Amino acid sequence: MTTYNLLQNYWWLIISVLGALLVFLLMVQGGQSMLIHYTKPDKRALLINSMGRKWELTYTTLVTFGGAFFASFPLFYSTSFGGAYWLWMLILFSFVIQAISYEYRSKPGNIYGSRFYDTLLLINGIVGPVLLGVAVATMFFGAEFTVVKSNILNMDGQSIISQWGPKHGLEAIANWKCLLFGVMVFFLARTLASLYFINNINDDEVNASQRHLLLINAGVFVPLFIAVVVVILTSPGMGQDCDANGNMKWMWIPYKYLHNYLTMWWALVIMLIGVGMVLYGIGKTLMKGDYKCGIWPAGIGTVLVVMTLFWVVGYNDTAYLPSLLDVKSSLTLRNSSSSEFTLKVMSVVSILVPFVLAYIAYCWYKMDHRKLTSDELDNTDHKY
Amino acid sequence: MEELINVVDWSRAQFALTAIYHWLFVPLTLGLGIIVAVMETIYLKTKSEKWLATTKFWMTIFGVNFAIGVATGIILEFEFGTNWSNYSWFVGDIFGAPLAVEGILAFFMESTFIAVMFFGWKKVSPKFHLAATWLTAIGASLSALWILVANAWMQYPTGCEFNPETMRNEMTSFAAVALSPMAMSKFFHTVLSAWALGGVFVCGVCGWMMLKKRNMDHCWRSLKVGAWVGAIGIVLTMITGDTSAVTVAKYQPMKLAAMEGLYKGDQGQSIVAFGILNPSKQAFDDQDPYLFDISIPKGLSFLATHDFDAFVPGIEDIINGVSYDSEGNAVNTIPYAERMERGKQLQELLSQYSAPNNSGNMLMRDSIQSILNTDFKHFGYGYLERPEEAIPNVPLTFYTFHFMVTVGGYLLLFLLLALLFVYKPNILDKAKWSKWWYRLAIITVPLTYLCSASGWIVAEVGRQPWTIQDLMPNKVAISDLSAGYVQVTFWIFAVIFTALLIADISIICKQISKKSQTDLDTVND
């Protein structure tokens, strides 16, 4: 493997870490979607303030995920964002309305009233995870687009490199496989949110109601997850294989993702460990009334599983955004990445990632070692 | 073709809308962040509860403003992909890197430490809290650094070369990109102007409170920090503004000519101190560009080159390829008509090279590489249909530039006087000017915002029609979208951002009004 290929793989690993952390942190959105279950203002306030101290981390991870994709695989940025316009715009709108809602909802003079901002949080809580799930699912199931790099030399007004189908992302939302993936992510976010609230909020009523919600959400999530895994493993993927003449060619390969898990057995092991940790976190929390740390095994497990999904969709000569219109247009780690020099430069910067993760962990340890209570909210200067 | 122009215009309008809204909030975050950090430092040194109350007062406003800055910012990053798809591939290899670094180094710093700043008063030690406040402010400035590095690269593409295999520009030197003179002058000029805005904002809010005679001591405490930060900011903004002008003159002479409404340049070129442009003036007609003007002799030559006698080319000179060195000798610059021709030839060659039957043809590649080395700087001109397409909107660039400079000069005077009155308040009382001064401080706030927005309009409108200077005009940078789609999202953004802006202003006003009525001055020390 050349140094360039190694760097491309390394940056796909970084993308997978950021994507996995983003899915884990979507617990904030999952929590927002639960606001409808709480009518008492003090309980709503506990939930919102608990999430309100984490929302920026989710937001930042989303932005960094986008930035890292732009920097390392700009052709994906150019093709998916410019192509699936409506899908990404809906995601962005939902995050715009989230960003101000925490800060504004309880402030005097907010004009529209706190219910309005809570509704915005609810919209983001549902739309964000579902549509992000749909967007990621297009990586497995493909999209209708073509890429012709030399188009940029056309001077007749047809100079766009990446051309997408006329529905510009709406077709992905209407695709049952993509939607199934999105709904699964939504229920995962709600499951993680319950585990997070149980850990972060010291309130008996919230604790009891969240355990009840955990049972329902995990009860929906687990079958959905199994269904998604079955669909992915039985779906064809685009990869390199020998044609009838013995030449290596890009083509649709049945059970490609299953093959990838079997070829990259370590990814399968990590996925199974991850699944085990998620189930352990959920199961122990449901079974032991005083156990509050389920978010840690379930969160780490989520990160592990999502990382392996990125690996099987990108590694092992697989097109991570297959084109349903033109095989040659499909995006792979090799044809869509930045240059070797740029990847090298950014790899130097990425050495700082563990340091960044360390200070985030330290700060949150300091901030969260005392759990949130109504008393704390009554005695704080800054609350949502 | 009409549809194409519509998509370009609506995509530009959408980016301009989101960028202008974003920039309404960012400078206050940058300026107030530093001010709050200084205030908390004083609190920690003096252990005075009064300084703590003052710090928290401004921190609340900082928080409200920060949230909407974040909300409007996410769009900008993703719009590069959604609306400028060709651009994302053509320069993603260079442009994406600063954005990724911004995310990894700056955004996480901001988002982690701002939570400690707001919720950590009773959870972390005072020193840790102070460090969090400073790191939030530094994180915001670091974020500005990287996005301005990216923006500067679009104005002055450097540290890269075109790869005919991949049909894009690829980075060859990160240092050249990150430390280019354009990036440095842009970063310091922008961030320091935000300090000035932060200082003016503090002066304005305090002016209002002092008019109402509320918490006078708190106001004097605030003004001490606000006036210092603002005054330092505006003085350094002036200095970096000078550097910016020299950089623009060197790398974007067309923008400088548009800033001055200069069509025919001269040696010892005067600068327009005040002028009204002739609205019917077009390049290469013989009309006078100004209906009225007051000019300072040799001013533009000095501003652009630090030499009173230097030649500054006008719009027509640049298009015709006319210039002179310091001794008055004609310098051979290339006329735009020729640049267009060479750009088209290069694109034609690249088209042939990218044809399937020529793929991997080493002989052809070598010959293209040698032409690329000499002619790539003309690449973007190949997309132009006539040289006049390369002229930016002169009236908008001219008026916003002169507005920025005039208000900038006023701000220098205002902030230096504010600093004087902080230490010699008796001057105001004796002259019975207090009320007028307070009112002036309030009026100066919106004026400063307009000045700040004008700076960006000069920078961005002045470089039109280029998305990337000389390499990629707007019409080639867009996504494969219909104008109707972009129109819909434009109006959605317009409605959402306007609604949020109204709420933001209302909350900030209410916070100031409410907090100013609580006693911030008789807190026990």
mmCIF file of N, CA and C in Angstrom, chain B residues 369-421:
data_model
loop_
_atom_site.group_PDB
_atom_site.id
_atom_site.type_symbol
_atom_site.label_atom_id
_atom_site.label_comp_id
_atom_site.label_asym_id
_atom_site.label_seq_id
_atom_site.Cartn_x
_atom_site.Cartn_y
_atom_site.Cartn_z
ATOM 1 N N GLN B 369 2.040 20.787 -18.650
ATOM 2 C CA GLN B 369 2.629 21.256 -17.401
ATOM 3 C C GLN B 369 3.438 22.534 -17.615
ATOM 4 N N SER B 370 4.175 22.573 -18.722
ATOM 5 C CA SER B 370 4.990 23.776 -18.947
ATOM 6 C C SER B 370 4.096 24.984 -19.253
ATOM 7 N N ILE B 371 2.985 24.752 -19.943
ATOM 8 C CA ILE B 371 2.066 25.869 -20.199
ATOM 9 C C ILE B 371 1.356 26.289 -18.902
ATOM 10 N N LEU B 372 1.025 25.289 -18.101
ATOM 11 C CA LEU B 372 0.378 25.607 -16.821
ATOM 12 C C LEU B 372 1.271 26.504 -15.968
ATOM 13 N N ASN B 373 2.571 26.192 -15.989
ATOM 14 C CA ASN B 373 3.499 26.984 -15.164
ATOM 15 C C ASN B 373 3.470 28.458 -15.534
ATOM 16 N N THR B 374 3.292 28.746 -16.817
ATOM 17 C CA THR B 374 3.320 30.160 -17.227
ATOM 18 C C THR B 374 1.921 30.768 -17.319
ATOM 19 N N ASP B 375 0.946 29.978 -17.671
ATOM 20 C CA ASP B 375 -0.359 30.562 -18.018
ATOM 21 C C ASP B 375 -1.497 30.257 -17.055
ATOM 22 N N PHE B 376 -1.239 29.486 -16.010
ATOM 23 C CA PHE B 376 -2.369 29.120 -15.162
ATOM 24 C C PHE B 376 -3.011 30.341 -14.496
ATOM 25 N N LYS B 377 -2.210 31.388 -14.307
ATOM 26 C CA LYS B 377 -2.768 32.597 -13.688
ATOM 27 C C LYS B 377 -3.828 33.260 -14.574
ATOM 28 N N HIS B 378 -3.932 32.797 -15.818
ATOM 29 C CA HIS B 378 -4.963 33.343 -16.714
ATOM 30 C C HIS B 378 -6.145 32.375 -16.876
ATOM 31 N N PHE B 379 -6.069 31.250 -16.193
ATOM 32 C CA PHE B 379 -7.050 30.175 -16.402
ATOM 33 C C PHE B 379 -8.489 30.682 -16.323
ATOM 34 N N GLY B 380 -8.813 31.406 -15.270
ATOM 35 C CA GLY B 380 -10.195 31.848 -15.046
ATOM 36 C C GLY B 380 -10.686 32.818 -16.112
ATOM 37 N N TYR B 381 -9.763 33.543 -16.733
ATOM 38 C CA TYR B 381 -10.171 34.531 -17.741
ATOM 39 C C TYR B 381 -10.753 33.840 -18.976
ATOM 40 N N GLY B 382 -10.408 32.565 -19.138
ATOM 41 C CA GLY B 382 -10.945 31.812 -20.261
ATOM 42 C C GLY B 382 -12.462 31.665 -20.201
ATOM 43 N N TYR B 383 -13.035 31.833 -19.016
ATOM 44 C CA TYR B 383 -14.490 31.721 -18.872
ATOM 45 C C TYR B 383 -15.205 33.029 -19.197
ATOM 46 N N LEU B 384 -14.455 34.108 -19.278
ATOM 47 C CA LEU B 384 -15.097 35.416 -19.500
ATOM 48 C C LEU B 384 -15.443 35.578 -20.974
ATOM 49 N N GLU B 385 -16.533 36.292 -21.219
ATOM 50 C CA GLU B 385 -16.921 36.535 -22.612
ATOM 51 C C GLU B 385 -16.413 37.866 -23.120
ATOM 52 N N ARG B 386 -16.193 38.807 -22.212
ATOM 53 C CA ARG B 386 -15.624 40.098 -22.601
ATOM 54 C C ARG B 386 -14.875 40.650 -21.399
ATOM 55 N N PRO B 387 -13.856 41.468 -21.622
ATOM 56 C CA PRO B 387 -13.017 41.952 -20.516
ATOM 57 C C PRO B 387 -13.799 42.713 -19.449
ATOM 58 N N GLU B 388 -14.845 43.423 -19.861
ATOM 59 C CA GLU B 388 -15.600 44.246 -18.899
ATOM 60 C C GLU B 388 -16.282 43.397 -17.827
ATOM 61 N N GLU B 389 -16.435 42.083 -18.127
ATOM 62 C CA GLU B 389 -17.034 41.193 -17.112
ATOM 63 C C GLU B 389 -16.204 41.171 -15.833
ATOM 64 N N ALA B 390 -14.927 41.506 -15.962
ATOM 65 C CA ALA B 390 -14.023 41.412 -14.804
ATOM 66 C C ALA B 390 -14.055 42.666 -13.939
ATOM 67 N N ILE B 391 -14.972 43.593 -14.238
ATOM 68 C CA ILE B 391 -15.057 44.818 -13.421
ATOM 69 C C ILE B 391 -16.107 44.609 -12.334
ATOM 70 N N PRO B 392 -15.725 44.808 -11.086
ATOM 71 C CA PRO B 392 -16.720 44.644 -10.014
ATOM 72 C C PRO B 392 -17.727 45.798 -10.012
ATOM 73 N N ASN B 393 -18.702 45.700 -9.121
ATOM 74 C CA ASN B 393 -19.698 46.771 -8.975
ATOM 75 C C ASN B 393 -18.996 47.993 -8.364
ATOM 76 N N VAL B 394 -18.702 48.971 -9.202
ATOM 77 C CA VAL B 394 -17.895 50.114 -8.741
ATOM 78 C C VAL B 394 -18.637 50.962 -7.705
ATOM 79 N N PRO B 395 -19.900 51.373 -7.948
ATOM 80 C CA PRO B 395 -20.544 52.246 -6.950
ATOM 81 C C PRO B 395 -20.621 51.607 -5.560
ATOM 82 N N LEU B 396 -21.027 50.321 -5.512
ATOM 83 C CA LEU B 396 -21.162 49.681 -4.198
ATOM 84 C C LEU B 396 -19.801 49.597 -3.497
ATOM 85 N N THR B 397 -18.773 49.234 -4.251
ATOM 86 C CA THR B 397 -17.436 49.116 -3.653
ATOM 87 C C THR B 397 -16.931 50.493 -3.205
ATOM 88 N N PHE B 398 -17.135 51.479 -4.055
ATOM 89 C CA PHE B 398 -16.657 52.839 -3.767
ATOM 90 C C PHE B 398 -17.328 53.410 -2.508
ATOM 91 N N TYR B 399 -18.664 53.367 -2.477
ATOM 92 C CA TYR B 399 -19.362 54.010 -1.363
ATOM 93 C C TYR B 399 -19.127 53.266 -0.046
ATOM 94 N N THR B 400 -19.131 51.924 -0.080
ATOM 95 C CA THR B 400 -18.918 51.197 1.179
ATOM 96 C C THR B 400 -17.489 51.419 1.682
ATOM 97 N N PHE B 401 -16.524 51.512 0.749
ATOM 98 C CA PHE B 401 -15.141 51.762 1.174
ATOM 99 C C PHE B 401 -15.024 53.133 1.843
ATOM 100 N N HIS B 402 -15.621 54.133 1.209
ATOM 101 C CA HIS B 402 -15.499 55.477 1.778
ATOM 102 C C HIS B 402 -16.284 55.618 3.076
ATOM 103 N N PHE B 403 -17.405 54.899 3.153
ATOM 104 C CA PHE B 403 -18.163 54.911 4.402
ATOM 105 C C PHE B 403 -17.326 54.274 5.514
ATOM 106 N N MET B 404 -16.709 53.136 5.197
ATOM 107 C CA MET B 404 -15.893 52.431 6.195
ATOM 108 C C MET B 404 -14.754 53.314 6.698
ATOM 109 N N VAL B 405 -14.067 53.960 5.756
ATOM 110 C CA VAL B 405 -12.916 54.780 6.143
ATOM 111 C C VAL B 405 -13.376 55.990 6.971
ATOM 112 N N THR B 406 -14.475 56.608 6.550
ATOM 113 C CA THR B 406 -14.960 57.795 7.274
ATOM 114 C C THR B 406 -15.387 57.419 8.693
ATOM 115 N N VAL B 407 -16.199 56.366 8.791
ATOM 116 C CA VAL B 407 -16.653 55.964 10.125
ATOM 117 C C VAL B 407 -15.472 55.453 10.951
ATOM 118 N N GLY B 408 -14.542 54.767 10.302
ATOM 119 C CA GLY B 408 -13.341 54.301 11.015
ATOM 120 C C GLY B 408 -12.588 55.474 11.621
ATOM 121 N N GLY B 409 -12.440 56.548 10.872
ATOM 122 C CA GLY B 409 -11.777 57.756 11.395
ATOM 123 C C GLY B 409 -12.540 58.334 12.572
ATOM 124 N N TYR B 410 -13.858 58.344 12.440
ATOM 125 C CA TYR B 410 -14.694 58.857 13.540
ATOM 126 C C TYR B 410 -14.526 57.976 14.778
ATOM 127 N N LEU B 411 -14.479 56.661 14.565
ATOM 128 C CA LEU B 411 -14.361 55.735 15.706
ATOM 129 C C LEU B 411 -13.048 55.919 16.453
ATOM 130 N N LEU B 412 -11.998 56.238 15.690
ATOM 131 C CA LEU B 412 -10.703 56.503 16.339
ATOM 132 C C LEU B 412 -10.854 57.672 17.305
ATOM 133 N N LEU B 413 -11.474 58.733 16.817
ATOM 134 C CA LEU B 413 -11.686 59.920 17.651
ATOM 135 C C LEU B 413 -12.587 59.582 18.832
ATOM 136 N N PHE B 414 -13.666 58.885 18.546
ATOM 137 C CA PHE B 414 -14.640 58.561 19.600
ATOM 138 C C PHE B 414 -14.007 57.726 20.707
ATOM 139 N N LEU B 415 -13.281 56.678 20.322
ATOM 140 C CA LEU B 415 -12.738 55.770 21.342
ATOM 141 C C LEU B 415 -11.595 56.408 22.123
ATOM 142 N N LEU B 416 -10.811 57.257 21.453
ATOM 143 C CA LEU B 416 -9.754 57.956 22.193
ATOM 144 C C LEU B 416 -10.372 58.949 23.182
ATOM 145 N N LEU B 417 -11.448 59.608 22.762
ATOM 146 C CA LEU B 417 -12.139 60.505 23.686
ATOM 147 C C LEU B 417 -12.777 59.723 24.832
ATOM 148 N N ALA B 418 -13.339 58.557 24.506
ATOM 149 C CA ALA B 418 -13.944 57.721 25.547
ATOM 150 C C ALA B 418 -12.898 57.361 26.596
ATOM 151 N N LEU B 419 -11.707 57.036 26.107
ATOM 152 C CA LEU B 419 -10.615 56.698 27.019
ATOM 153 C C LEU B 419 -10.255 57.906 27.893
ATOM 154 N N LEU B 420 -10.223 59.064 27.266
ATOM 155 C CA LEU B 420 -9.911 60.293 28.019
ATOM 156 C C LEU B 420 -10.960 60.537 29.099
ATOM 157 N N PHE B 421 -12.234 60.399 28.736
ATOM 158 C CA PHE B 421 -13.310 60.689 29.697
ATOM 159 C C PHE B 421 -13.371 59.673 30.829
#
